[in-house]
Coordinates of N, CA, C and O in Angstrom, one line a residue:
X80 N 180.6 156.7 -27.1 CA 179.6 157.2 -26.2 C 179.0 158.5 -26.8 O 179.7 159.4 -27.3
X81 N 177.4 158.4 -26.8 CA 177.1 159.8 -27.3 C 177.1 160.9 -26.3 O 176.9 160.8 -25.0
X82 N 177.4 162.1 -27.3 CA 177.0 163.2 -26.3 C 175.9 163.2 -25.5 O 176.0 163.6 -24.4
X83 N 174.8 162.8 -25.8 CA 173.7 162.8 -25.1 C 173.7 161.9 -23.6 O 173.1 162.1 -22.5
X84 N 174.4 161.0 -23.8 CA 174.8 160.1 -22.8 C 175.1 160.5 -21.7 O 176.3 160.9 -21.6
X85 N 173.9 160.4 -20.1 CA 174.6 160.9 -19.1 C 174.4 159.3 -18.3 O 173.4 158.7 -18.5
X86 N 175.2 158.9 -17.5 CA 175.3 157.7 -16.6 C 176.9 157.5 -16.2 O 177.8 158.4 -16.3
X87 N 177.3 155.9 -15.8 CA 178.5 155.6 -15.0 C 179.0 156.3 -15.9 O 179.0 157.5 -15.7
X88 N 179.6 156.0 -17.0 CA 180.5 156.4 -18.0 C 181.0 157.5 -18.0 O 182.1 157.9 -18.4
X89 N 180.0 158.1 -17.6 CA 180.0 160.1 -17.8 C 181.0 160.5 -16.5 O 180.5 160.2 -15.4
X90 N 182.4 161.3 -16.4 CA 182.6 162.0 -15.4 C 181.8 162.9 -14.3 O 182.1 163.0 -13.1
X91 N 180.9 163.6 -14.9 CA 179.8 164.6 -14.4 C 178.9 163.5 -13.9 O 178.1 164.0 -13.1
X92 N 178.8 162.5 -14.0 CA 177.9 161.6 -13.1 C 178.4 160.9 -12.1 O 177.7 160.1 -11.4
X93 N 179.4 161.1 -12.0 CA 179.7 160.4 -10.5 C 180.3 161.9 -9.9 O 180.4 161.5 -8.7
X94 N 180.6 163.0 -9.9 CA 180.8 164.0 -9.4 C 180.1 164.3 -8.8 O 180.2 164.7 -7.7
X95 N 178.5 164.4 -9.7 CA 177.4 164.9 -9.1 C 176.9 163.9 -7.9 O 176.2 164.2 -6.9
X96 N 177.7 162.1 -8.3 CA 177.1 161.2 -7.1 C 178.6 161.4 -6.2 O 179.0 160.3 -6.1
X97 N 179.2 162.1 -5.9 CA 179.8 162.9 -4.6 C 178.8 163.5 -3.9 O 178.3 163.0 -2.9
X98 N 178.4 164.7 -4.5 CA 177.6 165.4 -3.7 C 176.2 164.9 -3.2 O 175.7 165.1 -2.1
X99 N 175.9 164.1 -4.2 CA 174.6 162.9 -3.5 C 174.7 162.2 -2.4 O 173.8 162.0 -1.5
X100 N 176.3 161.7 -2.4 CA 176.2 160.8 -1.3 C 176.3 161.6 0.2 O 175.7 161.4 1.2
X101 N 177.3 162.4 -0.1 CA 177.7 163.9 1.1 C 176.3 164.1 1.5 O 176.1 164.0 2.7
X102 N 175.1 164.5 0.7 CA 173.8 165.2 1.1 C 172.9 163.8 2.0 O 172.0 164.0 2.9
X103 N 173.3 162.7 1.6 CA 172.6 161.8 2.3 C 173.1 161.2 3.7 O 172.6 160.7 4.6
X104 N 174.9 161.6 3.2 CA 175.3 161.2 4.7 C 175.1 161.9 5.8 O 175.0 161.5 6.9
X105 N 175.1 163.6 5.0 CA 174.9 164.7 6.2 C 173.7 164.6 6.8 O 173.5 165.0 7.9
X106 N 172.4 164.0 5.9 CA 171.2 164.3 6.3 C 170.9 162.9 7.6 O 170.7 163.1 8.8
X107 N 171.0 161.9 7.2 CA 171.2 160.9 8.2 C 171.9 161.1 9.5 O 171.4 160.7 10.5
X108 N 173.0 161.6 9.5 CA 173.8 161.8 10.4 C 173.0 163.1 11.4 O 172.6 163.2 12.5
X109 N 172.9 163.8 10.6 CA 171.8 164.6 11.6 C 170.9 164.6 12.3 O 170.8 165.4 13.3
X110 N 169.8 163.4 11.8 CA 168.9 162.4 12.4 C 169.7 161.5 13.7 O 169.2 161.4 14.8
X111 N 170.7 161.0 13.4 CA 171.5 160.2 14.2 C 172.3 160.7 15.2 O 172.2 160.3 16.4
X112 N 173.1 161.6 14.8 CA 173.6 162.6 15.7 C 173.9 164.0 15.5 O 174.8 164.6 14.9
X113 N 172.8 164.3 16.4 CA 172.5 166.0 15.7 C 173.8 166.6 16.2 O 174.6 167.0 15.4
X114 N 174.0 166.6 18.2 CA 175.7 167.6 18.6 C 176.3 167.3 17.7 O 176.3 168.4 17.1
X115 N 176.9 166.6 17.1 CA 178.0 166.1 16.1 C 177.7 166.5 15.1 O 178.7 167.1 14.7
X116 N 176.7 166.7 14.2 CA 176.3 167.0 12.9 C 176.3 168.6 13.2 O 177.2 169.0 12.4
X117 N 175.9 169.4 13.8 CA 175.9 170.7 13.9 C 177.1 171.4 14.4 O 177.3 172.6 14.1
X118 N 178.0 170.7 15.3 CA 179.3 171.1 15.6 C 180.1 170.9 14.5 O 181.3 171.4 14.7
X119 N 180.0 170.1 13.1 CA 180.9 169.9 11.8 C 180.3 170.9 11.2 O 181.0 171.5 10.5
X120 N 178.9 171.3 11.4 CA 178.3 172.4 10.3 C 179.2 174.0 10.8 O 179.4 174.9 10.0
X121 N 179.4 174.1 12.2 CA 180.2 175.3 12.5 C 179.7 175.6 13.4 O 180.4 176.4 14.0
X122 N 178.2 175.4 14.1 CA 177.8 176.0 15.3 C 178.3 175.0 16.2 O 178.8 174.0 15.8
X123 N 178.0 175.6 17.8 CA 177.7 174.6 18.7 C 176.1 174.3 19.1 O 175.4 175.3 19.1
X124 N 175.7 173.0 19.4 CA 174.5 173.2 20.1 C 174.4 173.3 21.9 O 174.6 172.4 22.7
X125 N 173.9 174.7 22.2 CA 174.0 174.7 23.4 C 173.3 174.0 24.3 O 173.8 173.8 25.4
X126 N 171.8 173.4 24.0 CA 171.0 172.9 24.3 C 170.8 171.6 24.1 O 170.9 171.5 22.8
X127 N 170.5 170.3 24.7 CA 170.4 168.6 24.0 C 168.7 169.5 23.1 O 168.3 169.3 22.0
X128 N 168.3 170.3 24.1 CA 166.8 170.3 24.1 C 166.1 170.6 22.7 O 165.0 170.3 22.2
X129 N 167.4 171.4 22.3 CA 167.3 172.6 20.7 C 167.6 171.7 19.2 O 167.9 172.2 18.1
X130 N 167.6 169.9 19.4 CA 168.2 169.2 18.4 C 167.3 169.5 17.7 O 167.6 169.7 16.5
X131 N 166.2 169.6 18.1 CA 165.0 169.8 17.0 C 165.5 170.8 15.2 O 165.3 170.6 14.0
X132 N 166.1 171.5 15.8 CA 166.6 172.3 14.8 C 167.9 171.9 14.2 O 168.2 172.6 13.2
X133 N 168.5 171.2 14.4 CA 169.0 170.6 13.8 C 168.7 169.4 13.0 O 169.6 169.0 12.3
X134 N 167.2 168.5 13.1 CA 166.6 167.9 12.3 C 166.2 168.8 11.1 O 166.2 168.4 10.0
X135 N 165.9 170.2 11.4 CA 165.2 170.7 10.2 C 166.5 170.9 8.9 O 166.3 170.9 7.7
X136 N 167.7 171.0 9.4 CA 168.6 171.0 8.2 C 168.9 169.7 8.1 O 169.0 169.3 6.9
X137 N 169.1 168.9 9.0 CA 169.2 167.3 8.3 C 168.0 167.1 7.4 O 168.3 166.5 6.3
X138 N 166.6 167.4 7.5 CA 165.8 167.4 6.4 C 166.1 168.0 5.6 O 165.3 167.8 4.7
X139 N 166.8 168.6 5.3 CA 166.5 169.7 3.8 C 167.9 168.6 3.2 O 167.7 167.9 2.2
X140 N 169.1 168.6 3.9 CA 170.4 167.8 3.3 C 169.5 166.6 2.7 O 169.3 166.4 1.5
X141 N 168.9 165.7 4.0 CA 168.4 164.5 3.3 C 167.6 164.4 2.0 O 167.7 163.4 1.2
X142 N 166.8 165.3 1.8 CA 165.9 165.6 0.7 C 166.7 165.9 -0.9 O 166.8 165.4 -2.0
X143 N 167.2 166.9 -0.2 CA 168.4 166.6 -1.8 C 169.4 165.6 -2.1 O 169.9 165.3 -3.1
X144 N 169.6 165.2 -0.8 CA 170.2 163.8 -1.2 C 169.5 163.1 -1.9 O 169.8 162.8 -3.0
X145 N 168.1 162.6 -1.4 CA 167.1 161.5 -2.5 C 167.2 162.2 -3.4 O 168.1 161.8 -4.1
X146 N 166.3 163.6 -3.8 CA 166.1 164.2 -5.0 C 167.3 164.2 -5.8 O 167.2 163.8 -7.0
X147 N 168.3 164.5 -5.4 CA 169.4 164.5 -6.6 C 169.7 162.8 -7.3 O 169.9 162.6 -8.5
X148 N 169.8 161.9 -6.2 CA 169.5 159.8 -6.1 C 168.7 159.8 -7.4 O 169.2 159.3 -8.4
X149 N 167.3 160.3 -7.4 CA 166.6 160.2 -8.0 C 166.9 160.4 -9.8 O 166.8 159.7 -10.9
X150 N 167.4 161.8 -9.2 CA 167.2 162.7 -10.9 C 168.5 161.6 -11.4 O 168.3 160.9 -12.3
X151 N 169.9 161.3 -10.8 CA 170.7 160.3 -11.1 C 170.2 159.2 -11.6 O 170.5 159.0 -12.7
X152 N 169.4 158.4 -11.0 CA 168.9 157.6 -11.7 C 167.9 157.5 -12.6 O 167.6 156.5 -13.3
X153 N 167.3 158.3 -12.8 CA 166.8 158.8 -14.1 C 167.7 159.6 -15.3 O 167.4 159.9 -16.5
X154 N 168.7 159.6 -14.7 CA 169.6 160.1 -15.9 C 169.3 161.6 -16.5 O 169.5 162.1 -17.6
X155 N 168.8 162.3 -15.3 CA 168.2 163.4 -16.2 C 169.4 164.8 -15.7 O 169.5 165.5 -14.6
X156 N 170.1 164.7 -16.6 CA 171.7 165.5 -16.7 C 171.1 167.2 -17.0 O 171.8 168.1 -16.5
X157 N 170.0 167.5 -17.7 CA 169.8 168.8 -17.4 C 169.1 169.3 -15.8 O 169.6 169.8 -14.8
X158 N 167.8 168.7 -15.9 CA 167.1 168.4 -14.5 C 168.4 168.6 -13.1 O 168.6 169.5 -12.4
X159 N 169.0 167.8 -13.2 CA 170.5 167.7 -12.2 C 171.4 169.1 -12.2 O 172.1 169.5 -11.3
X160 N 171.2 170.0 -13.5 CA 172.2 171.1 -13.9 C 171.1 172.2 -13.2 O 171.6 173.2 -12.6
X161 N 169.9 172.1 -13.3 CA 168.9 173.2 -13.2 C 168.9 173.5 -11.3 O 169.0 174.5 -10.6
X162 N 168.7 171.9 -11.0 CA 168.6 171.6 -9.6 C 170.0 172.1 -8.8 O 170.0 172.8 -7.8
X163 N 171.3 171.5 -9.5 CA 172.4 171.9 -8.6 C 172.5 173.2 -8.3 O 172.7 173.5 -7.2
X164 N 172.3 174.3 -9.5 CA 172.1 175.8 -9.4 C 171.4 176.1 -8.2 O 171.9 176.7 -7.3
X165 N 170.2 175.6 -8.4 CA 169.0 176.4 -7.7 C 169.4 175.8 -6.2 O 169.0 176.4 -5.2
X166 N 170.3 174.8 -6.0 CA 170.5 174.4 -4.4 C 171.7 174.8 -4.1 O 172.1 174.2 -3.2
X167 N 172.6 175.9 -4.7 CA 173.6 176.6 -4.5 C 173.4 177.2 -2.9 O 173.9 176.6 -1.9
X168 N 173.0 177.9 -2.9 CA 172.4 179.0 -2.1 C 172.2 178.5 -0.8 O 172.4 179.3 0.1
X169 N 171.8 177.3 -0.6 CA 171.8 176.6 0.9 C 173.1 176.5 1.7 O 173.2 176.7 2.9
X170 N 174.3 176.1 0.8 CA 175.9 175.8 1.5 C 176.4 177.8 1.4 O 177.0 178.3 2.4
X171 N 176.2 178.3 0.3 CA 176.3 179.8 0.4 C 175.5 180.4 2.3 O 176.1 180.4 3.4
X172 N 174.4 180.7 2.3 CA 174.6 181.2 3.1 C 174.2 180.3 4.7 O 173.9 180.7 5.8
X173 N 174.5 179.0 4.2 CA 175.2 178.5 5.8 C 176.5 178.3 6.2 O 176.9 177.7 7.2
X174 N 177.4 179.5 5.1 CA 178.7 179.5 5.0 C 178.1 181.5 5.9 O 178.5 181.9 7.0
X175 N 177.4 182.0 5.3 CA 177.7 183.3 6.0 C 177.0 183.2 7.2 O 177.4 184.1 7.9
X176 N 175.8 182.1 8.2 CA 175.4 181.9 9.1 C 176.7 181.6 10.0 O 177.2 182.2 10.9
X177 N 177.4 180.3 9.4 CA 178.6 180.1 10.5 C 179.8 181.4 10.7 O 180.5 181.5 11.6
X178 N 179.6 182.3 9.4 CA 180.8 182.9 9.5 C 180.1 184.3 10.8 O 180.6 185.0 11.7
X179 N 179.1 184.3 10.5 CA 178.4 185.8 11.7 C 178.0 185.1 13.1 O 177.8 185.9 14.1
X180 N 177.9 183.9 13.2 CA 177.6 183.3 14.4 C 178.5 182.3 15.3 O 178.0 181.7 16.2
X181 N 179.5 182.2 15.0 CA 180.5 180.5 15.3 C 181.4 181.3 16.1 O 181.4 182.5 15.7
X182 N 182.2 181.1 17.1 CA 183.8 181.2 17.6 C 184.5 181.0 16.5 O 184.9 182.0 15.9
X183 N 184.7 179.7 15.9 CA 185.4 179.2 15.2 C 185.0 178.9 13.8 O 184.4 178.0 13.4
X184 N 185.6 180.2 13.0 CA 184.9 180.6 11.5 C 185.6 179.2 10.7 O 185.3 179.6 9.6
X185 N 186.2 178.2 10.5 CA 187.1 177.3 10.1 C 186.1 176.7 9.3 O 186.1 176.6 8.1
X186 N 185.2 176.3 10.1 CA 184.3 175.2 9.3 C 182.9 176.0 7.8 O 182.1 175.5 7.0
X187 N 183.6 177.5 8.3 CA 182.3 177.8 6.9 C 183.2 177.8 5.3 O 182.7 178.2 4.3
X188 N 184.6 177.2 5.6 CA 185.6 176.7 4.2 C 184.8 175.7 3.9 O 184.5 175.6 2.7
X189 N 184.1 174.8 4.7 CA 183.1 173.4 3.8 C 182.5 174.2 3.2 O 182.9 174.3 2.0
X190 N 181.4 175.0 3.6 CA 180.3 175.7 3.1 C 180.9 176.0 1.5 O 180.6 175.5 0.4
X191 N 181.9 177.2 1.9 CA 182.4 177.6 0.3 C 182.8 177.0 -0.8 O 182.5 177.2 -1.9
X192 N 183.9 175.9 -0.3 CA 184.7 175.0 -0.9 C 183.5 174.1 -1.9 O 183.6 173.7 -3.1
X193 N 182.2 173.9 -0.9 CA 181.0 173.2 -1.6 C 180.6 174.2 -2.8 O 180.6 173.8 -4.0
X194 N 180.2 175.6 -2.5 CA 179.6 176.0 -3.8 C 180.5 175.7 -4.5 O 180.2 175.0 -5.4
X195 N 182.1 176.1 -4.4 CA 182.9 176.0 -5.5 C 182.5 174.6 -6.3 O 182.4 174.5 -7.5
X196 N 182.4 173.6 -5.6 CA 182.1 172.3 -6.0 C 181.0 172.3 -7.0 O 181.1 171.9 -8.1
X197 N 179.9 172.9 -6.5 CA 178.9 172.3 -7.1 C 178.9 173.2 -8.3 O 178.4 172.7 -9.3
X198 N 179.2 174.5 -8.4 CA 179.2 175.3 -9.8 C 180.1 175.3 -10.8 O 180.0 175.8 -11.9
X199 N 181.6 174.4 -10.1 CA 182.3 173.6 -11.6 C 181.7 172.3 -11.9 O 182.4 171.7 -12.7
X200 N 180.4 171.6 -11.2 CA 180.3 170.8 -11.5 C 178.6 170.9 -12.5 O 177.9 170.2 -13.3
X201 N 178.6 172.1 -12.0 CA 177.3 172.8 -12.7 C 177.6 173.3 -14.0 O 176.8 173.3 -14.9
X202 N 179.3 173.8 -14.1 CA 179.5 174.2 -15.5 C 179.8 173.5 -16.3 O 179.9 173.7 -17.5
X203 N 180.3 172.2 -15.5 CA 180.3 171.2 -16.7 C 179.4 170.6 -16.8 O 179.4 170.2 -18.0
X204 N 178.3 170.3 -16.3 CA 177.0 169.8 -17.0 C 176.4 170.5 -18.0 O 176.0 170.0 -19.1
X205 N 176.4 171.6 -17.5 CA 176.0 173.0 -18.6 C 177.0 172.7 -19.9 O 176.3 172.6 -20.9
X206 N 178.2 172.6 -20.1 CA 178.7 172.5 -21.3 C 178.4 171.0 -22.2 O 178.3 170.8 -23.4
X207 N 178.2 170.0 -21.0 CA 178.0 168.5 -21.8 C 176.2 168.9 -22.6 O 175.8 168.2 -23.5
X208 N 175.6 170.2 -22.1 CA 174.5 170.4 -22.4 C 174.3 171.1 -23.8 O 173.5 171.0 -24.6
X209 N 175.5 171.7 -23.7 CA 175.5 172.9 -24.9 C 176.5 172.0 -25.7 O 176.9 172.8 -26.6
X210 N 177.0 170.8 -25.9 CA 177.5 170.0 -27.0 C 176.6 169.0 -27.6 O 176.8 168.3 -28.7
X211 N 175.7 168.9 -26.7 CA 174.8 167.8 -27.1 C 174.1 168.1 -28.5 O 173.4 167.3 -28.9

C-alpha cells in the first residue's frame, strides 16, 4: 500500500469514520429526539417549547457528519486533516457551556474525551501527510 493511500485499508480512515458516524447519529437523533439528545449533551431542556434550539446543534452535528461522509468518500485525507482541526472547537467549548451551565458537569468528559479524539486522530493524519 502506498503512502499516499487513504481508504478502508488505512487505520486513519475508519477512525475518522467513528467520528462520522457519532456526528450523524448525534445530528439525527436530535431531529428525532431533541429532550434526549440535549440531556446526553449535558443540559436539561426545560421547555418541549425551546426544542427549536436544539435542532440548531443537531444541524451543525449533522452537517459534519455529511461533510466529513463526503471528504471520506472522496478520499481526501488532507481536506479531512484541515476540516477535523478547524471543527475542534465545537466539542471544546460545548464542553465549557456544559461545564458553566449543567447541575451535572459528568457529561462535558464527552465533550473533552472528543477533542482528545479528534486531535490524535488529526496528528495522525498530519504524519501519514508528512510521509507521503
Amino acid at each position: 500500500m502506498s503512502p499516499s493511500y487513504w481508504g478502508p485499508k488505512s487505520v486513519t480512515f475508519w477512525l475518522v469514520g467513528v467520528v462520522t458516524l457519532l456526528m450523524l447519529y448525534i445530528g439525527v437523533n436530535g431531529f428525532l429526539q431533541p429532550e434526549a439528545a440535549i440531556q446526553g449533551f449535558g443540559l436539561p431542556l426545560h421547555d418541549a417549547a425551546d426544542k427549536s434550539i436544539v435542532w440548531v446543534k443537531a444541524d451543525r452535528d449533522l452537517f459534519i457528519g455529511v461533510f466529513m461522509l463526503a471528504l471520506m468518500v472522496l478520499r481526501m485525507r488532507k481536506a479531512t486533516l484541515v476540516f477535523l482541526l478547524a471543527t475542534i472547537g465545537s466539542p471544546a467549548l460545548d464542553a465549557i457551556i456544559v461545564v458553566q451551565n449543567a447541575v451535572d458537569k459528568t457529561p462535558s468528559w464527552i465533550h473533552i474525551v472528543t477533542v482528545i479524539y479528534m486531535l490524535i486522530v488529526s496528528w495522525m493524519l498530519y504524519q501519514q501527510e508528512k510521509n507521503q
